[in-house]
PDB file of C-alpha atoms in Angstrom:
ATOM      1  CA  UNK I   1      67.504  20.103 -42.784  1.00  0.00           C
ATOM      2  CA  UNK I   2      64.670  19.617 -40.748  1.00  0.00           C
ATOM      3  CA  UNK I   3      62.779  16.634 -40.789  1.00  0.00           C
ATOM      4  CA  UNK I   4      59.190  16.935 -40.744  1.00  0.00           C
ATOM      5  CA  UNK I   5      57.583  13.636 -41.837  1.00  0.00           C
ATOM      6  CA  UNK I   6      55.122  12.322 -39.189  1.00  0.00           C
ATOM      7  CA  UNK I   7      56.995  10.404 -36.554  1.00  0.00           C
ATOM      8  CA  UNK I   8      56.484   6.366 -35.988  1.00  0.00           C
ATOM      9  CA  UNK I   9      55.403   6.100 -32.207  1.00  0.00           C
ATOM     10  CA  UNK I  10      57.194   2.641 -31.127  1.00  0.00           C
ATOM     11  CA  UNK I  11      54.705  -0.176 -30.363  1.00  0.00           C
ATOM     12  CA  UNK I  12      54.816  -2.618 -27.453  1.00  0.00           C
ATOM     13  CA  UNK I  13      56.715  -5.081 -29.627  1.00  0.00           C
ATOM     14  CA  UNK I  14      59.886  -6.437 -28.462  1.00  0.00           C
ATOM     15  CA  UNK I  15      59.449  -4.075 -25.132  1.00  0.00           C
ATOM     16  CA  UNK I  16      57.944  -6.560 -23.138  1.00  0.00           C
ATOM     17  CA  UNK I  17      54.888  -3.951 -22.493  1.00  0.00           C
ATOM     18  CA  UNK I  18      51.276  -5.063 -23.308  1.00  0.00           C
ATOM     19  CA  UNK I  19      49.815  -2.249 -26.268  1.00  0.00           C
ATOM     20  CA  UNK I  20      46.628  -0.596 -24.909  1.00  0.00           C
ATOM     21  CA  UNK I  21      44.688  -2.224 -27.898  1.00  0.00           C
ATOM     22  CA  UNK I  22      45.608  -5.376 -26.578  1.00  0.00           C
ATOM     23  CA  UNK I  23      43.727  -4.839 -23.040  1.00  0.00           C
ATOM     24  CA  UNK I  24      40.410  -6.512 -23.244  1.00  0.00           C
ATOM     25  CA  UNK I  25      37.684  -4.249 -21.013  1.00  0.00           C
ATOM     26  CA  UNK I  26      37.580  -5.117 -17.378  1.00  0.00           C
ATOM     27  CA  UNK I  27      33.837  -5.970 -15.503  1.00  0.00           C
ATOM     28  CA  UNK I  28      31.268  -3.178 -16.380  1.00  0.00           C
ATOM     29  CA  UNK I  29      30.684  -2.481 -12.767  1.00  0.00           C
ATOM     30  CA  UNK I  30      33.897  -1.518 -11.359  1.00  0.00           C
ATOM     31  CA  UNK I  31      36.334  -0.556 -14.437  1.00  0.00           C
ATOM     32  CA  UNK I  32      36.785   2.631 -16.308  1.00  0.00           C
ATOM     33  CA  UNK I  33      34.674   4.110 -18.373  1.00  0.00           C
ATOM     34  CA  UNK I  34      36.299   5.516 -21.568  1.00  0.00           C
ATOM     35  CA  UNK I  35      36.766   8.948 -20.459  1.00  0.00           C
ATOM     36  CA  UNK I  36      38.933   7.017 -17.292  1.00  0.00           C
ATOM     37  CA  UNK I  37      36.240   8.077 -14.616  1.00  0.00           C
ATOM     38  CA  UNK I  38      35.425   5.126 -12.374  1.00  0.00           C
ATOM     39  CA  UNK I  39      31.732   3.667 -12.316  1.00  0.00           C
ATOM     40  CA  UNK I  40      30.014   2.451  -9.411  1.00  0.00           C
ATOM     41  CA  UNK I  41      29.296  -0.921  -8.946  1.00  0.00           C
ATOM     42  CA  UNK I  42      25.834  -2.240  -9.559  1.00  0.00           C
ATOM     43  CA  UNK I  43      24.676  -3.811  -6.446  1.00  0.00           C
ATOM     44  CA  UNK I  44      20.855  -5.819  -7.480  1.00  0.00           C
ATOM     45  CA  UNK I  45      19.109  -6.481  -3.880  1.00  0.00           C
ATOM     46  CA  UNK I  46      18.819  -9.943  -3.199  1.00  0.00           C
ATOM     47  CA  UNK I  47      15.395 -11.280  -2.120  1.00  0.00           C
ATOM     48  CA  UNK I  48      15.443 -10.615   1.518  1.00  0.00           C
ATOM     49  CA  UNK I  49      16.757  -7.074   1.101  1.00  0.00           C
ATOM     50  CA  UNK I  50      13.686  -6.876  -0.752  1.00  0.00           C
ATOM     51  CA  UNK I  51      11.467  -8.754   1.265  1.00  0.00           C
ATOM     52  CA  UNK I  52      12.863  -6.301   4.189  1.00  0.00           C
ATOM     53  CA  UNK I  53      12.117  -3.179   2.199  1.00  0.00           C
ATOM     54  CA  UNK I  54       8.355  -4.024   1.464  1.00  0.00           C
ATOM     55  CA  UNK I  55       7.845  -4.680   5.138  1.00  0.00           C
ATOM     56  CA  UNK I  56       9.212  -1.895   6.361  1.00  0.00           C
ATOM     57  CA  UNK I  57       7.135   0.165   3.620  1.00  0.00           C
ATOM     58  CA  UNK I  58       3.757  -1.619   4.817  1.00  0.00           C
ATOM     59  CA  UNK I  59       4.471  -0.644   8.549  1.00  0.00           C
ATOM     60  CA  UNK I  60       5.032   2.484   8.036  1.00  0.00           C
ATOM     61  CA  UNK I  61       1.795   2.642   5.849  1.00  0.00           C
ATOM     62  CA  UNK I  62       0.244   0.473   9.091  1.00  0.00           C
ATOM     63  CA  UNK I  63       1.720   3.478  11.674  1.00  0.00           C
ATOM     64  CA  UNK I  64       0.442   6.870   9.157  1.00  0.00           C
ATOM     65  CA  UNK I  65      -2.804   5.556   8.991  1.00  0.00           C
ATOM     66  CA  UNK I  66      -2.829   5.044  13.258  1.00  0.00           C
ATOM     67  CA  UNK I  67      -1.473   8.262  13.852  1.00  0.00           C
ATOM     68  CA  UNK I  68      -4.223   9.925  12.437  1.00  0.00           C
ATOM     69  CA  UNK I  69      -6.700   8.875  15.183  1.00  0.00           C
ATOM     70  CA  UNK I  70      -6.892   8.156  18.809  1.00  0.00           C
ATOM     71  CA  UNK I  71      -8.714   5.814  20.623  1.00  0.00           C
ATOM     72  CA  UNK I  72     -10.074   3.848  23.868  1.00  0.00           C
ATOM     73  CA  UNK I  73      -9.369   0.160  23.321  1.00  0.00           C
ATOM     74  CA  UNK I  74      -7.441  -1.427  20.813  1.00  0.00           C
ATOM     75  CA  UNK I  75      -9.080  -5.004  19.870  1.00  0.00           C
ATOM     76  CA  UNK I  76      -6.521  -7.524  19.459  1.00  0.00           C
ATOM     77  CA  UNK I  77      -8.230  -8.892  16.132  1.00  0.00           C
ATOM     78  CA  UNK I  78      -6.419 -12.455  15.751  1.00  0.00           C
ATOM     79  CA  UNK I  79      -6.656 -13.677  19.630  1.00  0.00           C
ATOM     80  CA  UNK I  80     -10.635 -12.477  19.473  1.00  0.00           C
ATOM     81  CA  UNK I  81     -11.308 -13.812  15.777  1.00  0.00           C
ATOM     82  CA  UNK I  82     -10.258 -17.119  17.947  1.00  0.00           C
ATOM     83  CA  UNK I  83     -11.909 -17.755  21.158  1.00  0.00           C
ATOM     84  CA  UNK I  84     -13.622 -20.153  21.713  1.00  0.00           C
ATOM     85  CA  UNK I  85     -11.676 -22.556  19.081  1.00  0.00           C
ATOM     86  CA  UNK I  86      -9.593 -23.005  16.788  1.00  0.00           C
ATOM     87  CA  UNK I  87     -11.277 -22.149  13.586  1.00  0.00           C
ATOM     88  CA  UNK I  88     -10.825 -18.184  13.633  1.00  0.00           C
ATOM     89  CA  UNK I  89     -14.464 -16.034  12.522  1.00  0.00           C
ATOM     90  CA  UNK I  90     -15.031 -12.067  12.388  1.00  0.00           C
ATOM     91  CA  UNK I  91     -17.804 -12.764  14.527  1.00  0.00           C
ATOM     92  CA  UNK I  92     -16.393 -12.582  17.855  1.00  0.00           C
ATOM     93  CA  UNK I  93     -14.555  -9.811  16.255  1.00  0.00           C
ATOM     94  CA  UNK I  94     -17.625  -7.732  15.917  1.00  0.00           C
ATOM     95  CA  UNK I  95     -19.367  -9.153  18.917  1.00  0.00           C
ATOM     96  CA  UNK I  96     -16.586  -7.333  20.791  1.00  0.00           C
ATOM     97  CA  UNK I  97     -16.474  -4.503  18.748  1.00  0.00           C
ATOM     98  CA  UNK I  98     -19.827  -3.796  18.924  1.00  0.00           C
ATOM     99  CA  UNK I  99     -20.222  -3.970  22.738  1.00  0.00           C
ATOM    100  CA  UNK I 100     -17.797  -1.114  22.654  1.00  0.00           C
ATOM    101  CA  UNK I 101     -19.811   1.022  20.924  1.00  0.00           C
ATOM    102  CA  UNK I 102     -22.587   0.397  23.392  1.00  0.00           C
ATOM    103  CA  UNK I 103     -20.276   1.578  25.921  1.00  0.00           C
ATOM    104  CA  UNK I 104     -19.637   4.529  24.063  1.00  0.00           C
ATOM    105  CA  UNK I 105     -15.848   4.172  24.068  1.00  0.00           C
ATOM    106  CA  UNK I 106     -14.266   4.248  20.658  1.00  0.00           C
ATOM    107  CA  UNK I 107     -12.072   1.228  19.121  1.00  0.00           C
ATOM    108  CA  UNK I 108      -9.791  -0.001  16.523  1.00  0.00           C
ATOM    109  CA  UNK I 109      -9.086  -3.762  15.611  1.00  0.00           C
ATOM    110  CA  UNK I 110      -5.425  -4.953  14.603  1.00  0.00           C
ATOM    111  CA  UNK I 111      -4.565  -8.194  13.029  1.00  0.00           C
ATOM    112  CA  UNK I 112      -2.067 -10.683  12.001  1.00  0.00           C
ATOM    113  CA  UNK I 113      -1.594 -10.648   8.283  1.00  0.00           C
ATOM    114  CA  UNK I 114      -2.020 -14.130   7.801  1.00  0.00           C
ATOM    115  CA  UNK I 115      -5.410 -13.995   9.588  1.00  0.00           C
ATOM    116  CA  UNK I 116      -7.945 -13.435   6.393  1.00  0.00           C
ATOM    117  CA  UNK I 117      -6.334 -16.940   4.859  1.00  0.00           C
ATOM    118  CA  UNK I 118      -7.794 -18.720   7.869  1.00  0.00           C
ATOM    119  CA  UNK I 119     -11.086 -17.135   7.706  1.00  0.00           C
ATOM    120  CA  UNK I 120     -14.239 -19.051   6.550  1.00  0.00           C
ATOM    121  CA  UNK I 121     -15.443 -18.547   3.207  1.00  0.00           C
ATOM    122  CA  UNK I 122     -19.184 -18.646   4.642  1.00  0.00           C
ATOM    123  CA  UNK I 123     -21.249 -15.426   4.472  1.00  0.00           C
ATOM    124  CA  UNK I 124     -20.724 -13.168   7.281  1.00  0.00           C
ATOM    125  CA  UNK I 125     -24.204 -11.602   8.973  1.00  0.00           C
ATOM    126  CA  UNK I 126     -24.921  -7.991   7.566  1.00  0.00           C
ATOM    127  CA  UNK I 127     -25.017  -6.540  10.901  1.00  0.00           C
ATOM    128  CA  UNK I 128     -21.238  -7.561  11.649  1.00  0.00           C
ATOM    129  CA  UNK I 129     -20.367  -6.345   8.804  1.00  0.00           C
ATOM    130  CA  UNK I 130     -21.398  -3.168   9.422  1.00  0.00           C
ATOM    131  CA  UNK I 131     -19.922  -2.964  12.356  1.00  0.00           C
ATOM    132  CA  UNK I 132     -16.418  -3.642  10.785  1.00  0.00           C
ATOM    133  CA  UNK I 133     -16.692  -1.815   7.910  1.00  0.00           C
ATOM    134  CA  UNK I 134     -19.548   0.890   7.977  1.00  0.00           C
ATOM    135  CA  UNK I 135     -21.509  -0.745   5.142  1.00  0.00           C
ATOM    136  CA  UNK I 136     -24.442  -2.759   4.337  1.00  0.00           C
ATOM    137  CA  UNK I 137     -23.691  -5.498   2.556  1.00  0.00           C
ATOM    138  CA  UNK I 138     -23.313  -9.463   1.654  1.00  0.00           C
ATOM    139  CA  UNK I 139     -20.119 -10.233   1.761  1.00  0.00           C
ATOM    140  CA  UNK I 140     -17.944 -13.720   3.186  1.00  0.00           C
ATOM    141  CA  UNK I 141     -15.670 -13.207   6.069  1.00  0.00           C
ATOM    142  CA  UNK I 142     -12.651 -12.938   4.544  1.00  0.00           C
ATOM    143  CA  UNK I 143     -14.096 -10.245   1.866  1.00  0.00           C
ATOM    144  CA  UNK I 144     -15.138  -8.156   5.235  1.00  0.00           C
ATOM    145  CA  UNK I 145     -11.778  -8.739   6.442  1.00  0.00           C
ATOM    146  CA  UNK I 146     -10.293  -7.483   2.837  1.00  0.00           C
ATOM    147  CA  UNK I 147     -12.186  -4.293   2.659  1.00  0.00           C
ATOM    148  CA  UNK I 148     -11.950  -3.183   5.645  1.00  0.00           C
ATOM    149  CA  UNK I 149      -8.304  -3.599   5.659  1.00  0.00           C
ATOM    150  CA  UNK I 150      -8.471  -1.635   2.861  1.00  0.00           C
ATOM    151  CA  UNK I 151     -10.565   1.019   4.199  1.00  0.00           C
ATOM    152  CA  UNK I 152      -7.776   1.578   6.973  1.00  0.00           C
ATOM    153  CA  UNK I 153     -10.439   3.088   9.153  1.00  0.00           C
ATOM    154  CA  UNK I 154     -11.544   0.485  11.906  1.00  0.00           C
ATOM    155  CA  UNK I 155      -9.200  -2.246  11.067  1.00  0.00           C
ATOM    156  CA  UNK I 156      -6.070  -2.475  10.256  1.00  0.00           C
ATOM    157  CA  UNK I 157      -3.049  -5.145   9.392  1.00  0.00           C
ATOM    158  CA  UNK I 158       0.167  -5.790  10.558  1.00  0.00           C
ATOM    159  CA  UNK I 159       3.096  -6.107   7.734  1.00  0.00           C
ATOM    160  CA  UNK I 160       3.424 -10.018   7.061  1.00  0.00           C
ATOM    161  CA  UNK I 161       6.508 -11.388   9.206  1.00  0.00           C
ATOM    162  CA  UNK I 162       5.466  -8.831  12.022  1.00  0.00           C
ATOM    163  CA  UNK I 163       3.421  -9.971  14.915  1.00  0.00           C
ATOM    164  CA  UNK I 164       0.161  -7.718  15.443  1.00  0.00           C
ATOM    165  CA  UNK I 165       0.998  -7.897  19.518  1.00  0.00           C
ATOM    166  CA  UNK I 166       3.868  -5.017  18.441  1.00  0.00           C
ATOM    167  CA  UNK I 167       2.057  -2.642  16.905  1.00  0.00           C
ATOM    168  CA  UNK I 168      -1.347  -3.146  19.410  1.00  0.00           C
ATOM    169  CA  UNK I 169       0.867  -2.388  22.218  1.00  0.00           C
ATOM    170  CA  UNK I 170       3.087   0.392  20.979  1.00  0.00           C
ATOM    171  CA  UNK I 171      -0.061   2.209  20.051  1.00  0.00           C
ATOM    172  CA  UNK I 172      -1.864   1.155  23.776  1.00  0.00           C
ATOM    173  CA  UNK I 173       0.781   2.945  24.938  1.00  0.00           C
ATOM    174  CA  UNK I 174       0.865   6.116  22.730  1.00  0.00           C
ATOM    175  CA  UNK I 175      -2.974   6.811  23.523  1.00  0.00           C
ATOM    176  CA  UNK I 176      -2.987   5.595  26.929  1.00  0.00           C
ATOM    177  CA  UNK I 177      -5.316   2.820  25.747  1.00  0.00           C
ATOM    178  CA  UNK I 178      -6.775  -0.720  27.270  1.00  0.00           C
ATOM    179  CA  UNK I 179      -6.064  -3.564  25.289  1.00  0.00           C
ATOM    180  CA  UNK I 180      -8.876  -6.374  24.624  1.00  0.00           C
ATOM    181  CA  UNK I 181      -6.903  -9.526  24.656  1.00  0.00           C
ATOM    182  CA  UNK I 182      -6.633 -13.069  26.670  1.00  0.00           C
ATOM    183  CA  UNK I 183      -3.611 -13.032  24.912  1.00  0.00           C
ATOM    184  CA  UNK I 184      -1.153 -12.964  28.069  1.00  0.00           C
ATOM    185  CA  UNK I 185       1.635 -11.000  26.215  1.00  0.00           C
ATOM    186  CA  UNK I 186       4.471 -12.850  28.464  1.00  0.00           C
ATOM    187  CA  UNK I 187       6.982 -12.064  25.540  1.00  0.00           C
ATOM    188  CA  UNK I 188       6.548  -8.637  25.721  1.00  0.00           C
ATOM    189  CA  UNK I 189       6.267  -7.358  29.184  1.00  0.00           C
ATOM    190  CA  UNK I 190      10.065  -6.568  29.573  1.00  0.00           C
ATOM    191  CA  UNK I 191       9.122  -3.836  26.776  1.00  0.00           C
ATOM    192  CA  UNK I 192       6.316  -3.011  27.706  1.00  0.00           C
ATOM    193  CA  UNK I 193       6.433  -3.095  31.642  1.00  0.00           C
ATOM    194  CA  UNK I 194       2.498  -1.438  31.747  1.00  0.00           C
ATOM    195  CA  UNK I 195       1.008  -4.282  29.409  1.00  0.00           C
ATOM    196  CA  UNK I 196      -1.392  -6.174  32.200  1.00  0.00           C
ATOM    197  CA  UNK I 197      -2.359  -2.705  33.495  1.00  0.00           C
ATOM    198  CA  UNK I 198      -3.774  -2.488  30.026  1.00  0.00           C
ATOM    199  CA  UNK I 199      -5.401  -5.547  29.554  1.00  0.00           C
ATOM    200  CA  UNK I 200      -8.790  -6.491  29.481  1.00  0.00           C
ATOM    201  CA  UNK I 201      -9.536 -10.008  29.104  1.00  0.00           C
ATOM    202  CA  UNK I 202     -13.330 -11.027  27.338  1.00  0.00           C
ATOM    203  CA  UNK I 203     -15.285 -13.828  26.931  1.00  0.00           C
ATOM    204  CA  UNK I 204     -18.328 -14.515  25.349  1.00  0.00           C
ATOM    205  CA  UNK I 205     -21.254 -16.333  25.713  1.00  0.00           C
ATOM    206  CA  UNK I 206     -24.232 -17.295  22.934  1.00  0.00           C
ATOM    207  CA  UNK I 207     -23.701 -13.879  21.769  1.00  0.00           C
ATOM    208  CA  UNK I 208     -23.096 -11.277  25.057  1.00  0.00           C
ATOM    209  CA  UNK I 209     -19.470  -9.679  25.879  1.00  0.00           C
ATOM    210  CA  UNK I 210     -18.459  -9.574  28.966  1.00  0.00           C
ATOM    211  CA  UNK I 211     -15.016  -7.959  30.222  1.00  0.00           C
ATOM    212  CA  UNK I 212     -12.606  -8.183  33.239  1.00  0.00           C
ATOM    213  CA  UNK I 213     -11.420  -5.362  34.871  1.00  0.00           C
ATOM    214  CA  UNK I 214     -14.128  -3.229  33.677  1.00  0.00           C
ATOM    215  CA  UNK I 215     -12.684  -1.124  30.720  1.00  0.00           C
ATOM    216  CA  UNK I 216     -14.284   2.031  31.953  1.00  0.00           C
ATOM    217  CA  UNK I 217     -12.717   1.447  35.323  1.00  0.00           C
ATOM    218  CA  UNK I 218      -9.292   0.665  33.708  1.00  0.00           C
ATOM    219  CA  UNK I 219      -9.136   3.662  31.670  1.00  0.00           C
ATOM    220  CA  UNK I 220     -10.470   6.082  34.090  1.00  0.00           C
ATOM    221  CA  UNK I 221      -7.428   4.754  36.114  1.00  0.00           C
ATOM    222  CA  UNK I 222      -5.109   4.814  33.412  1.00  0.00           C
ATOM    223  CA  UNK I 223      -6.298   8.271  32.367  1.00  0.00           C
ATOM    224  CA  UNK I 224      -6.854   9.681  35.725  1.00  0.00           C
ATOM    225  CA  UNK I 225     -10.455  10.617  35.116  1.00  0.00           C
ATOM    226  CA  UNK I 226     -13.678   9.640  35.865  1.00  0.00           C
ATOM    227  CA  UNK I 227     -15.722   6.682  33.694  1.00  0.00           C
ATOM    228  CA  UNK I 228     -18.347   9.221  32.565  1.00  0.00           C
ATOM    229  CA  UNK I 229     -15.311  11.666  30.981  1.00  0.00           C
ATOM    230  CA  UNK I 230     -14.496   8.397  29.645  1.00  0.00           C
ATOM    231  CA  UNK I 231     -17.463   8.256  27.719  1.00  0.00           C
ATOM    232  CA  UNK I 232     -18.240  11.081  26.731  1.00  0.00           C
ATOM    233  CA  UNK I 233     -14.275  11.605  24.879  1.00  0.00           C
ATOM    234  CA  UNK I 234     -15.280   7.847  23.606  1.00  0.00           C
ATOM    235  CA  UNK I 235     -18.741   9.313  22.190  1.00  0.00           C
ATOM    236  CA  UNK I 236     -17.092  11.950  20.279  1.00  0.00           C
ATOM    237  CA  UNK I 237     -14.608  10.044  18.529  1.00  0.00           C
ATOM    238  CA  UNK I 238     -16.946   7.071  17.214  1.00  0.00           C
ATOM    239  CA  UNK I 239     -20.275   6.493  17.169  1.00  0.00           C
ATOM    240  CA  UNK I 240     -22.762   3.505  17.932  1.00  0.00           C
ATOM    241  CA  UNK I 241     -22.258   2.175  14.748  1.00  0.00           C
ATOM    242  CA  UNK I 242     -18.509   2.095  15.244  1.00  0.00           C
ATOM    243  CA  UNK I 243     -17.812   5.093  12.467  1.00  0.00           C
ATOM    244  CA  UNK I 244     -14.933   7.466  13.715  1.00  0.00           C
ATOM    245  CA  UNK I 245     -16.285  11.337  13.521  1.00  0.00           C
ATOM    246  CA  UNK I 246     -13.453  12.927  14.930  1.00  0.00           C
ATOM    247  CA  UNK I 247     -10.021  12.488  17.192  1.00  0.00           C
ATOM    248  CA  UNK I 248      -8.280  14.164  20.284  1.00  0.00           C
TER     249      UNK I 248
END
C-alpha cells in the first residue's frame, strides 16, 4: 500500500546543523531581506561630508549668479572694507565703488564670508548704501552688507571656508578684468601667472579714490583697446549709480 500521510521533515536535532528558526537576523544594512535579495548599506554622511556638500552648493550658487554678467573691475570687498585699519567699514567699500561709476566702468564687489560679523553695527550713510545696493534707505553696515548679498547683483560672497582671492581672480580672468586690491596675492601667482598685470592698488584720502596704474590704462592694455571704448562698454553695462542695465 501506499503511504500517503504527510511526511515528518527531520529537524536540525542531533545533526549538528543550526535550524533556520534558530538564526537570529543579521545587521539591517548589509543582510538579506526576506525574499534573500541583498540591501545596500546605509551610509549617514558624517559632518564634514556635509559641511563639504553645502560649500560646494554655495559656490556654485556664488559662480551662476557671476556668469550672468560681465564686468570692468572686480573690487576685492574684504582688503578695501579694511584700509586704513583694522576695524573693517562698507565705507571704503563704496568710496571705491562709487569712483568707478564716475569713471564709467562697471564693477562688482566680492567678499570673505566672515566679513559682515566684523562689520560695525553703526548706521551706514544713505548715499553708500545706495551705491551697494540700489536703494534708499537706513540701514547699519552689516544689514547693507546682508541685503545686498542677498540681492546677488553688485555684491556677492564667497562660500565660508573659501577665500574670496579665488573666486575674484578666476573671474578677473574670465572677463579680462582689473582687480582693485593692495592685497599682493603672493599665494596665488603660480595660478594665476597674469595677477599683478591685473591689479590696481587704491588708497584713499578724507574721502577721494585714487588708483595706481590707471584702470582705464590697464584695461585698455589688457583688452587691446582704447580707454574711451573702455568707457563707453563700462557705460552700458552699469550706470552712475552703480545699477547693472545690461552685459556683453
Amino acid at each position: 500500500m501506499i503511504d500517503i500521510r504527510p511526511q515528518v521533515q527531520p529537524t536540525a536535532e542531533g545533526t549538528g546543523a543550526q535550524s533556520q528558526t534558530d538564526v537570529g537576523p543579521g545587521p539591517v544594512e548589509t543582510g538579506p531581506s526576506a525574499s534573500g535579495v541583498s540591501r545596500p548599506s546605509t551610509v549617514r554622511p558624517t559632518k564634514a561630508l556635509r559641511e563639504v556638500a553645502v560649500a560646494q552648493q554655495r559656490a556654485g550658487v556664488v559662480k551662476e549668479s557671476l556668469q550672468k554678467k560681465a564686468f570692468d573691475a572686480i573690487i576685492d570687498g574684504s582688503n578695501v572694507a579694511y584700509y586704513g585699519g583694522t576695524n573693517p567699514t562698507l565705507r571704503n567699500v563704496a568710496l571705491v565703488a562709487r569712483r568707478f561709476s564716475e569713471l564709467g566702468l562697471s564693477w562688482v564687489v566680492i567678499v570673505d564670508a566672515s566679513l559682515k560679523y566684523k562689520l560695525p553695527q553703526a548706521e551706514l550713510p544713505s548715499e553708500f548704501v545706495m551705491t551697494l545696493i540700489g536703494e534708499n534707505a537706513i540701514l547699519t553696515e552689516r544689514e547693507t552688507l546682508e541685503r545686498a548679498i542677498r540681492k546677488r547683483e553688485r555684491v556677492h560672497e564667497a562660500p565660508a571656508k573659501r577665500a574670496a582671492d579665488e573666486f575674484i581672480l578666476e573671474y578677473a580672468r574670465k572677463w579680462n578684468a582689473v582687480v582693485i586690491s593692495n592685497d599682493k596675492f603672493e599665494e596665488y601667482v603660480k595660478r594665476f601667472p597674469d595677477v599683478l598685470e591685473r591689479r590696481v592698488t587704491f588708497m584713499i584720502l578724507e574721502g577721494e579714490v585714487a588708483f595706481s596704474p590707471d584702470p582705464l590704462e590697464v584695461l585698455s592694455e589688457l583688452r587691446g583697446t582704447s580707454a574711451a571704448e573702455q568707457v563707453s562698454t563700462g557705460s552700458d553695462q552699469q550706470g552712475k549709480d552703480g545699477s547693472v542695465h545690461s552685459a556683453s
